[in-house]
């Protein structure tokens, strides 16, 4: 096809062009209607679409509502020139490609068009291929420009994002040159370390590093610059700025530092070489503090902040190793607080905790700088005394501890005096390993406990034998109830005036398969310590009440029976409830069954203890104070506790010839009469004692002068034939 005044049409494909444009809108601006109709066919390509108009005004109107990839613009238009359109495009900052078509011969038209932003200028008449090539080139150029613009915008956006991330990062980000000097630092350094950004430029990383970590920084720099390691992570401490001098100060923070080499062109050959270092330092102060807290909690007691069992063992093993190398001595103390349970029971656990902290502080103040005080748990402490010249040194420390605890502790409910029992073992005499030294000190401490508490004792080999016997006793005692090895014996209580048995005291015995008949003095304390006393007391109550019911059915309806309960039985309701149930079950009348308690129970004087004693009295059980006069007897307790009987201790009977015994017995007798209490004297061994006690006003007695503790069958003989048996 030949356009009038133009060369014949040549196919676009024959000139090497291929249709690569998609969704390409082209605006034809020409007042020649025939040309506007022909050009869309000539320039047709897949994806191309054409709009057309015939003057400047229409062109601008279309451009205001539509964007085009290309404008084919005639120079001469009815209402102006194509230059007017170019001016509008420039003013509107549009990016359409423009190919100016003109029949003007003057070069000024082409220059004016190109200066105003036209991409090409085609002079009429033109060959179709020339126009096609101009269109293709203009579109291709516009495509490249848009691609470059988009890439540039993406790069700028990426750069802005990267800079934002770096500048606002919570980490200290920096770059170093090959000499280790800062070339860039982000703002985080100002809040993390306190330095202005510009202050650090040109300074070396080593200047900020604490002295002990500088070697690690030098190694890191060397490996990074030499390319031996591409990525490194290290923890070190960076010094904070001293506000006074403005220079690195003594305070430092721990950081996790990650560095990678910055690669650059190799000036001496092909490839790349490290030209600097990119680093990120993260403040790990919180993590370090958390680790320290976790570590502290793992190795320290939470209440007193003393070393715990694990840390004490580690330090003891280290001290043993050092003592072995030097041929020296060390000592281990095992400390147990006496009567600590009384504080918890009477004042509460919070006051008990306060007391433990105060005790720990006083003990710590008596020790040397290199000694270790640890809390094993509860009211137990251990002390490591390394580097002692003689075992006498440990004795001196033990005395200091006792002296430090002499002053009372101020608790919420008043002052409290406490004592401790201390066991001591010495290396290497008492053991060469940590476990053995601690165990032997523990054994020595129990020796003090059994001997009356409030003292200290060195471990002796025979104590180990006693300890093993104690362990064996504990093991055998746990199965004694199941094997039915306990028995109750009965000691008659005789009224001299009536010459008959008025009561029986039930006495517990353990029929041991090897040791024979074992008295309570041997095993009751053990039973209390291992938690068996409740079961034993309930068995005693069951057996005694059943026996009393049997005797009363046999006609001995005026007989009284007493049993001994442990002070631990008044810490809980189980045994008290058992007494109530058995009294009701056997229908025992009031005041025929007595429970003997020690004065230590009254000394506790808590609401719970008083309430449990009152419960026993309400169900008809008598309360007898055993060994009256040997402890902290006070008339106030007799008024507060619903007591029904007093028992004069055997120690006053055995010392009747002494200067104080007779007045004391007379006083106790008067107290019993004054409070209308039943009175029993125990430990009567011969007739002279019985006669003197009778003259002092005592009537009911028990002891070997009358009868030892006997079986229930033998006791019944006393009930049936008292006159024949009483002297």
GROMACS .gro file of C-alpha atoms in nm, residues 4-398:
model
  395
    4UNK     CA    1  -0.020   0.959  -0.102
    5UNK     CA    2   0.304   1.155  -0.128
    6UNK     CA    3   0.499   0.875   0.046
    7UNK     CA    4   0.713   0.575  -0.049
    8UNK     CA    5   0.566   0.227  -0.084
    9UNK     CA    6   0.489   0.029   0.237
   10UNK     CA    7   0.749  -0.221   0.355
   11UNK     CA    8   0.655  -0.500   0.604
   12UNK     CA    9   0.775  -0.446   0.958
   13UNK     CA   10   0.904  -0.800   0.989
   14UNK     CA   11   1.128  -0.761   0.684
   15UNK     CA   12   1.317  -0.485   0.865
   16UNK     CA   13   1.399  -0.703   1.166
   17UNK     CA   14   1.146  -0.563   1.412
   18UNK     CA   15   0.929  -0.793   1.613
   19UNK     CA   16   0.620  -0.695   1.803
   20UNK     CA   17   0.734  -0.688   2.167
   21UNK     CA   18   0.503  -0.416   2.301
   22UNK     CA   19   0.192  -0.509   2.497
   23UNK     CA   20  -0.097  -0.279   2.599
   24UNK     CA   21   0.066   0.007   2.412
   25UNK     CA   22  -0.163   0.308   2.350
   26UNK     CA   23  -0.066   0.548   2.070
   27UNK     CA   24  -0.222   0.891   2.003
   28UNK     CA   25  -0.231   1.016   1.640
   29UNK     CA   26  -0.252   1.396   1.621
   30UNK     CA   27  -0.298   1.509   1.255
   31UNK     CA   28  -0.555   1.714   1.069
   32UNK     CA   29  -0.537   1.474   0.770
   33UNK     CA   30  -0.831   1.237   0.823
   34UNK     CA   31  -0.709   0.990   0.560
   35UNK     CA   32  -0.370   0.970   0.723
   36UNK     CA   33  -0.523   0.916   1.070
   37UNK     CA   34  -0.722   0.631   0.920
   38UNK     CA   35  -0.428   0.471   0.740
   39UNK     CA   36  -0.155   0.486   1.005
   40UNK     CA   37  -0.318   0.243   1.251
   41UNK     CA   38  -0.305  -0.022   0.982
   42UNK     CA   39   0.052   0.060   0.891
   43UNK     CA   40   0.176   0.058   1.252
   44UNK     CA   41  -0.040  -0.224   1.376
   45UNK     CA   42   0.130  -0.463   1.624
   46UNK     CA   43  -0.020  -0.702   1.880
   47UNK     CA   44  -0.115  -0.507   2.192
   48UNK     CA   45  -0.115  -0.167   2.021
   49UNK     CA   46  -0.425   0.051   2.023
   50UNK     CA   47  -0.475   0.390   1.862
   51UNK     CA   48  -0.663   0.709   1.946
   52UNK     CA   49  -0.676   1.002   1.705
   53UNK     CA   50  -0.754   1.371   1.700
   54UNK     CA   51  -0.704   1.659   1.455
   55UNK     CA   52  -0.587   1.966   1.654
   56UNK     CA   53  -0.397   2.085   1.960
   57UNK     CA   54  -0.704   2.138   2.176
   58UNK     CA   55  -0.835   1.786   2.118
   59UNK     CA   56  -0.490   1.640   2.181
   60UNK     CA   57  -0.453   1.816   2.513
   61UNK     CA   58  -0.807   1.712   2.614
   62UNK     CA   59  -0.726   1.348   2.547
   63UNK     CA   60  -0.392   1.374   2.731
   64UNK     CA   61  -0.565   1.516   3.034
   65UNK     CA   62  -0.779   1.204   3.064
   66UNK     CA   63  -0.548   0.934   2.927
   67UNK     CA   64  -0.184   0.832   2.940
   68UNK     CA   65  -0.013   0.718   2.617
   69UNK     CA   66   0.310   0.537   2.546
   70UNK     CA   67   0.361   0.725   2.218
   71UNK     CA   68   0.228   1.038   2.042
   72UNK     CA   69   0.260   1.075   1.663
   73UNK     CA   70   0.238   1.451   1.635
   74UNK     CA   71   0.197   1.655   1.316
   75UNK     CA   72   0.386   1.981   1.318
   76UNK     CA   73   0.116   2.191   1.146
   77UNK     CA   74  -0.227   2.179   1.310
   78UNK     CA   75  -0.533   2.397   1.252
   79UNK     CA   76  -0.520   2.566   1.593
   80UNK     CA   77  -0.145   2.570   1.649
   81UNK     CA   78   0.166   2.359   1.610
   82UNK     CA   79   0.291   2.035   1.759
   83UNK     CA   80   0.528   2.248   1.964
   84UNK     CA   81   0.229   2.362   2.168
   85UNK     CA   82   0.156   2.002   2.260
   86UNK     CA   83   0.522   1.946   2.353
   87UNK     CA   84   0.511   2.253   2.574
   88UNK     CA   85   0.201   2.121   2.747
   89UNK     CA   86   0.368   1.782   2.800
   90UNK     CA   87   0.672   1.949   2.952
   91UNK     CA   88   0.460   2.167   3.178
   92UNK     CA   89   0.257   1.867   3.292
   93UNK     CA   90   0.578   1.662   3.345
   94UNK     CA   91   0.450   1.381   3.127
   95UNK     CA   92   0.671   1.101   3.007
   96UNK     CA   93   0.502   1.003   2.674
   97UNK     CA   94   0.740   0.939   2.383
   98UNK     CA   95   0.681   1.177   2.090
   99UNK     CA   96   0.762   1.135   1.723
  100UNK     CA   97   0.712   1.466   1.538
  101UNK     CA   98   0.599   1.438   1.174
  102UNK     CA   99   0.640   1.748   0.959
  103UNK     CA  100   0.649   1.863   0.601
  104UNK     CA  101   0.856   2.172   0.694
  105UNK     CA  102   1.184   2.207   0.510
  106UNK     CA  103   1.340   2.444   0.762
  107UNK     CA  104   1.579   2.282   1.010
  108UNK     CA  105   1.443   2.510   1.281
  109UNK     CA  106   1.127   2.299   1.307
  110UNK     CA  107   1.326   1.983   1.381
  111UNK     CA  108   1.552   2.163   1.630
  112UNK     CA  109   1.256   2.318   1.809
  113UNK     CA  110   1.080   1.982   1.833
  114UNK     CA  111   1.385   1.796   1.966
  115UNK     CA  112   1.464   2.071   2.215
  116UNK     CA  113   1.110   2.051   2.352
  117UNK     CA  114   1.144   1.681   2.419
  118UNK     CA  115   1.049   1.504   2.097
  119UNK     CA  116   1.220   1.168   2.067
  120UNK     CA  117   1.242   1.172   1.688
  121UNK     CA  118   1.158   1.389   1.389
  122UNK     CA  119   1.026   1.237   1.063
  123UNK     CA  120   1.008   1.460   0.757
  124UNK     CA  121   0.737   1.419   0.493
  125UNK     CA  122   0.736   1.247   0.258
  126UNK     CA  123   0.872   0.940   0.441
  127UNK     CA  124   0.899   0.573   0.376
  128UNK     CA  125   0.668   0.354   0.582
  129UNK     CA  126   0.964   0.159   0.715
  130UNK     CA  127   1.123   0.484   0.829
  131UNK     CA  128   0.813   0.568   1.030
  132UNK     CA  129   0.788   0.217   1.167
  133UNK     CA  130   1.151   0.230   1.272
  134UNK     CA  131   1.105   0.568   1.438
  135UNK     CA  132   0.799   0.442   1.624
  136UNK     CA  133   0.976   0.123   1.732
  137UNK     CA  134   1.284   0.313   1.848
  138UNK     CA  135   1.079   0.567   2.037
  139UNK     CA  136   0.880   0.295   2.212
  140UNK     CA  137   1.194   0.097   2.289
  141UNK     CA  138   1.367   0.405   2.424
  142UNK     CA  139   1.065   0.489   2.637
  143UNK     CA  140   1.057   0.132   2.764
  144UNK     CA  141   1.424   0.148   2.863
  145UNK     CA  142   1.378   0.484   3.030
  146UNK     CA  143   1.083   0.355   3.229
  147UNK     CA  144   1.279   0.043   3.325
  148UNK     CA  145   1.575   0.254   3.430
  149UNK     CA  146   1.347   0.485   3.623
  150UNK     CA  147   1.179   0.193   3.799
  151UNK     CA  148   1.516   0.037   3.879
  152UNK     CA  149   1.648   0.368   4.005
  153UNK     CA  150   1.341   0.412   4.222
  154UNK     CA  151   1.377   0.060   4.356
  155UNK     CA  152   1.743   0.121   4.430
  156UNK     CA  153   1.661   0.446   4.603
  157UNK     CA  154   1.382   0.277   4.796
  158UNK     CA  155   1.611  -0.009   4.890
  159UNK     CA  156   1.880   0.235   4.994
  160UNK     CA  157   1.630   0.432   5.201
  161UNK     CA  158   1.502   0.113   5.361
  162UNK     CA  159   1.851  -0.014   5.433
  163UNK     CA  160   1.956   0.320   5.575
  164UNK     CA  161   1.639   0.333   5.785
  165UNK     CA  162   1.701  -0.018   5.915
  166UNK     CA  163   2.063   0.061   5.994
  167UNK     CA  164   1.996   0.403   6.142
  168UNK     CA  165   1.703   0.287   6.358
  169UNK     CA  166   1.845  -0.056   6.448
  170UNK     CA  167   1.850  -0.145   6.819
  171UNK     CA  168   2.200  -0.283   6.756
  172UNK     CA  169   2.526  -0.092   6.723
  173UNK     CA  170   2.613  -0.118   6.351
  174UNK     CA  171   2.945   0.005   6.216
  175UNK     CA  172   3.208  -0.033   5.946
  176UNK     CA  173   3.583  -0.043   5.994
  177UNK     CA  174   3.868   0.008   5.752
  178UNK     CA  175   4.150  -0.242   5.725
  179UNK     CA  176   4.327  -0.065   6.009
  180UNK     CA  177   4.037  -0.126   6.246
  181UNK     CA  178   3.920   0.239   6.255
  182UNK     CA  179   3.553   0.331   6.241
  183UNK     CA  180   3.435   0.468   5.906
  184UNK     CA  181   3.064   0.458   5.992
  185UNK     CA  182   2.859   0.418   6.310
  186UNK     CA  183   2.483   0.425   6.344
  187UNK     CA  184   2.299   0.637   6.604
  188UNK     CA  185   2.254   0.343   6.843
  189UNK     CA  186   2.608   0.398   6.970
  190UNK     CA  187   2.494   0.718   7.139
  191UNK     CA  188   2.241   0.543   7.364
  192UNK     CA  189   2.435   0.219   7.404
  193UNK     CA  190   2.780   0.356   7.481
  194UNK     CA  191   2.722   0.730   7.514
  195UNK     CA  192   2.957   0.846   7.235
  196UNK     CA  193   2.861   1.106   6.970
  197UNK     CA  194   2.875   0.944   6.628
  198UNK     CA  195   3.140   1.177   6.490
  199UNK     CA  196   3.364   1.118   6.792
  200UNK     CA  197   3.418   0.757   6.693
  201UNK     CA  198   3.499   0.816   6.325
  202UNK     CA  199   3.868   0.744   6.289
  203UNK     CA  200   3.893   0.582   6.633
  204UNK     CA  201   3.979   0.213   6.657
  205UNK     CA  202   3.750  -0.057   6.789
  206UNK     CA  203   4.027  -0.163   7.028
  207UNK     CA  204   4.000   0.175   7.204
  208UNK     CA  205   3.644   0.087   7.310
  209UNK     CA  206   3.728  -0.267   7.418
  210UNK     CA  207   3.814  -0.357   7.776
  211UNK     CA  208   4.178  -0.452   7.820
  212UNK     CA  209   4.111  -0.823   7.878
  213UNK     CA  210   3.926  -0.854   7.543
  214UNK     CA  211   4.164  -0.658   7.316
  215UNK     CA  212   4.348  -0.975   7.214
  216UNK     CA  213   4.022  -1.123   7.085
  217UNK     CA  214   3.955  -0.809   6.882
  218UNK     CA  215   4.304  -0.824   6.726
  219UNK     CA  216   4.255  -1.189   6.634
  220UNK     CA  217   3.914  -1.115   6.484
  221UNK     CA  218   4.053  -0.825   6.274
  222UNK     CA  219   4.347  -1.030   6.153
  223UNK     CA  220   4.129  -1.321   6.041
  224UNK     CA  221   3.875  -1.094   5.873
  225UNK     CA  222   4.129  -0.884   5.677
  226UNK     CA  223   4.332  -1.188   5.574
  227UNK     CA  224   4.016  -1.362   5.454
  228UNK     CA  225   4.076  -1.670   5.668
  229UNK     CA  226   3.721  -1.644   5.810
  230UNK     CA  227   3.424  -1.495   5.630
  231UNK     CA  228   3.198  -1.459   5.932
  232UNK     CA  229   3.287  -1.433   6.300
  233UNK     CA  230   3.090  -1.413   6.623
  234UNK     CA  231   3.244  -1.322   6.955
  235UNK     CA  232   3.132  -1.193   7.294
  236UNK     CA  233   3.328  -0.908   7.449
  237UNK     CA  234   3.286  -0.595   7.659
  238UNK     CA  235   3.280  -0.242   7.520
  239UNK     CA  236   3.364   0.052   7.743
  240UNK     CA  237   3.104   0.322   7.792
  241UNK     CA  238   3.186   0.690   7.763
  242UNK     CA  239   3.291   0.860   8.084
  243UNK     CA  240   3.059   1.165   8.120
  244UNK     CA  241   3.335   1.362   8.286
  245UNK     CA  242   3.618   1.321   8.037
  246UNK     CA  243   3.413   1.222   7.733
  247UNK     CA  244   3.657   0.935   7.675
  248UNK     CA  245   3.613   0.559   7.725
  249UNK     CA  246   3.560   0.498   8.095
  250UNK     CA  247   3.580   0.202   8.330
  251UNK     CA  248   3.220   0.087   8.302
  252UNK     CA  249   3.147  -0.159   8.022
  253UNK     CA  250   2.858  -0.354   7.874
  254UNK     CA  251   2.873  -0.705   7.726
  255UNK     CA  252   2.794  -0.735   7.355
  256UNK     CA  253   2.757  -1.016   7.103
  257UNK     CA  254   2.966  -0.900   6.808
  258UNK     CA  255   2.920  -1.036   6.454
  259UNK     CA  256   3.157  -0.919   6.180
  260UNK     CA  257   3.192  -0.996   5.806
  261UNK     CA  258   3.458  -0.866   5.566
  262UNK     CA  259   3.358  -0.600   5.312
  263UNK     CA  260   3.483  -0.720   4.972
  264UNK     CA  261   3.627  -0.476   4.719
  265UNK     CA  262   3.816  -0.476   4.394
  266UNK     CA  263   4.170  -0.609   4.404
  267UNK     CA  264   4.403  -0.334   4.273
  268UNK     CA  265   4.685  -0.584   4.223
  269UNK     CA  266   4.502  -0.847   4.025
  270UNK     CA  267   4.174  -1.015   3.942
  271UNK     CA  268   3.908  -1.098   4.203
  272UNK     CA  269   3.811  -0.924   4.525
  273UNK     CA  270   3.987  -0.864   4.855
  274UNK     CA  271   3.862  -0.745   5.199
  275UNK     CA  272   3.868  -0.367   5.212
  276UNK     CA  273   3.699  -0.327   5.549
  277UNK     CA  274   3.469  -0.488   5.806
  278UNK     CA  275   3.095  -0.466   5.858
  279UNK     CA  276   3.002  -0.526   6.223
  280UNK     CA  277   2.691  -0.558   6.438
  281UNK     CA  278   2.719  -0.539   6.818
  282UNK     CA  279   2.413  -0.638   7.021
  283UNK     CA  280   2.378  -0.540   7.385
  284UNK     CA  281   2.342  -0.867   7.581
  285UNK     CA  282   2.333  -0.711   7.929
  286UNK     CA  283   1.980  -0.842   7.994
  287UNK     CA  284   2.076  -1.190   7.879
  288UNK     CA  285   2.388  -1.187   8.094
  289UNK     CA  286   2.187  -1.070   8.396
  290UNK     CA  287   1.932  -1.345   8.333
  291UNK     CA  288   2.212  -1.601   8.306
  292UNK     CA  289   2.365  -1.473   8.628
  293UNK     CA  290   2.028  -1.497   8.804
  294UNK     CA  291   1.972  -1.850   8.676
  295UNK     CA  292   2.324  -1.951   8.775
  296UNK     CA  293   2.284  -1.789   9.117
  297UNK     CA  294   1.952  -1.964   9.176
  298UNK     CA  295   2.105  -2.297   9.073
  299UNK     CA  296   2.386  -2.267   9.327
  300UNK     CA  297   2.237  -2.058   9.608
  301UNK     CA  298   1.959  -2.086   9.862
  302UNK     CA  299   1.670  -1.856   9.772
  303UNK     CA  300   1.585  -1.758  10.130
  304UNK     CA  301   1.929  -1.668  10.270
  305UNK     CA  302   2.123  -1.630   9.942
  306UNK     CA  303   2.387  -1.859  10.089
  307UNK     CA  304   2.553  -2.130   9.879
  308UNK     CA  305   2.333  -2.438   9.852
  309UNK     CA  306   2.424  -2.806   9.880
  310UNK     CA  307   2.561  -2.825   9.523
  311UNK     CA  308   2.791  -2.523   9.554
  312UNK     CA  309   2.905  -2.628   9.901
  313UNK     CA  310   3.004  -2.969   9.769
  314UNK     CA  311   3.198  -2.811   9.479
  315UNK     CA  312   3.388  -2.582   9.715
  316UNK     CA  313   3.453  -2.865   9.959
  317UNK     CA  314   3.592  -3.088   9.684
  318UNK     CA  315   3.820  -2.804   9.567
  319UNK     CA  316   3.937  -2.740   9.923
  320UNK     CA  317   4.009  -3.112   9.969
  321UNK     CA  318   4.220  -3.117   9.651
  322UNK     CA  319   4.418  -2.813   9.769
  323UNK     CA  320   4.463  -2.959  10.118
  324UNK     CA  321   4.590  -3.285   9.969
  325UNK     CA  322   4.852  -3.100   9.764
  326UNK     CA  323   4.969  -2.892  10.060
  327UNK     CA  324   4.927  -3.162  10.323
  328UNK     CA  325   4.699  -2.931  10.522
  329UNK     CA  326   4.381  -2.963  10.727
  330UNK     CA  327   4.024  -2.846  10.680
  331UNK     CA  328   3.708  -2.881  10.883
  332UNK     CA  329   3.340  -2.924  10.803
  333UNK     CA  330   3.067  -2.813  11.042
  334UNK     CA  331   2.709  -2.937  11.035
  335UNK     CA  332   2.481  -2.690  11.219
  336UNK     CA  333   2.120  -2.756  11.317
  337UNK     CA  334   1.902  -2.491  11.483
  338UNK     CA  335   1.751  -2.617  11.808
  339UNK     CA  336   1.376  -2.581  11.865
  340UNK     CA  337   1.325  -2.412  11.528
  341UNK     CA  338   0.995  -2.591  11.471
  342UNK     CA  339   0.860  -2.409  11.777
  343UNK     CA  340   0.901  -2.076  11.595
  344UNK     CA  341   0.715  -2.198  11.288
  345UNK     CA  342   0.438  -2.343  11.502
  346UNK     CA  343   0.392  -2.042  11.727
  347UNK     CA  344   0.484  -1.746  11.506
  348UNK     CA  345   0.430  -1.871  11.152
  349UNK     CA  346   0.661  -1.959  10.866
  350UNK     CA  347   0.730  -1.598  10.766
  351UNK     CA  348   0.876  -1.532  11.112
  352UNK     CA  349   1.066  -1.859  11.083
  353UNK     CA  350   1.217  -1.738  10.757
  354UNK     CA  351   1.317  -1.408  10.920
  355UNK     CA  352   1.484  -1.600  11.201
  356UNK     CA  353   1.679  -1.819  10.958
  357UNK     CA  354   1.807  -1.514  10.771
  358UNK     CA  355   1.913  -1.349  11.096
  359UNK     CA  356   2.085  -1.667  11.219
  360UNK     CA  357   2.267  -1.700  10.887
  361UNK     CA  358   2.391  -1.341  10.912
  362UNK     CA  359   2.524  -1.388  11.266
  363UNK     CA  360   2.703  -1.710  11.175
  364UNK     CA  361   2.850  -1.548  10.862
  365UNK     CA  362   2.990  -1.265  11.074
  366UNK     CA  363   3.189  -1.512  11.284
  367UNK     CA  364   3.364  -1.675  10.987
  368UNK     CA  365   3.684  -1.587  10.806
  369UNK     CA  366   3.687  -1.439  10.457
  370UNK     CA  367   3.774  -1.768  10.287
  371UNK     CA  368   3.522  -1.979  10.481
  372UNK     CA  369   3.194  -2.094  10.328
  373UNK     CA  370   2.857  -2.096  10.500
  374UNK     CA  371   2.586  -2.290  10.316
  375UNK     CA  372   2.224  -2.373  10.382
  376UNK     CA  373   2.126  -2.729  10.306
  377UNK     CA  374   1.755  -2.671  10.366
  378UNK     CA  375   1.517  -2.627  10.656
  379UNK     CA  376   1.715  -2.525  10.964
  380UNK     CA  377   2.037  -2.702  10.861
  381UNK     CA  378   2.358  -2.520  10.771
  382UNK     CA  379   2.708  -2.636  10.683
  383UNK     CA  380   3.039  -2.454  10.718
  384UNK     CA  381   3.364  -2.518  10.531
  385UNK     CA  382   3.679  -2.409  10.715
  386UNK     CA  383   3.971  -2.450  10.473
  387UNK     CA  384   4.334  -2.398  10.574
  388UNK     CA  385   4.313  -2.461  10.947
  389UNK     CA  386   4.638  -2.521  11.134
  390UNK     CA  387   4.481  -2.745  11.398
  391UNK     CA  388   4.141  -2.889  11.477
  392UNK     CA  389   4.135  -2.650  11.772
  393UNK     CA  390   4.071  -2.372  11.517
  394UNK     CA  391   3.735  -2.530  11.435
  395UNK     CA  392   3.653  -2.542  11.804
  396UNK     CA  393   3.724  -2.169  11.832
  397UNK     CA  394   3.483  -2.098  11.543
  398UNK     CA  395   3.217  -2.318  11.705
   0.00000   0.00000   0.00000
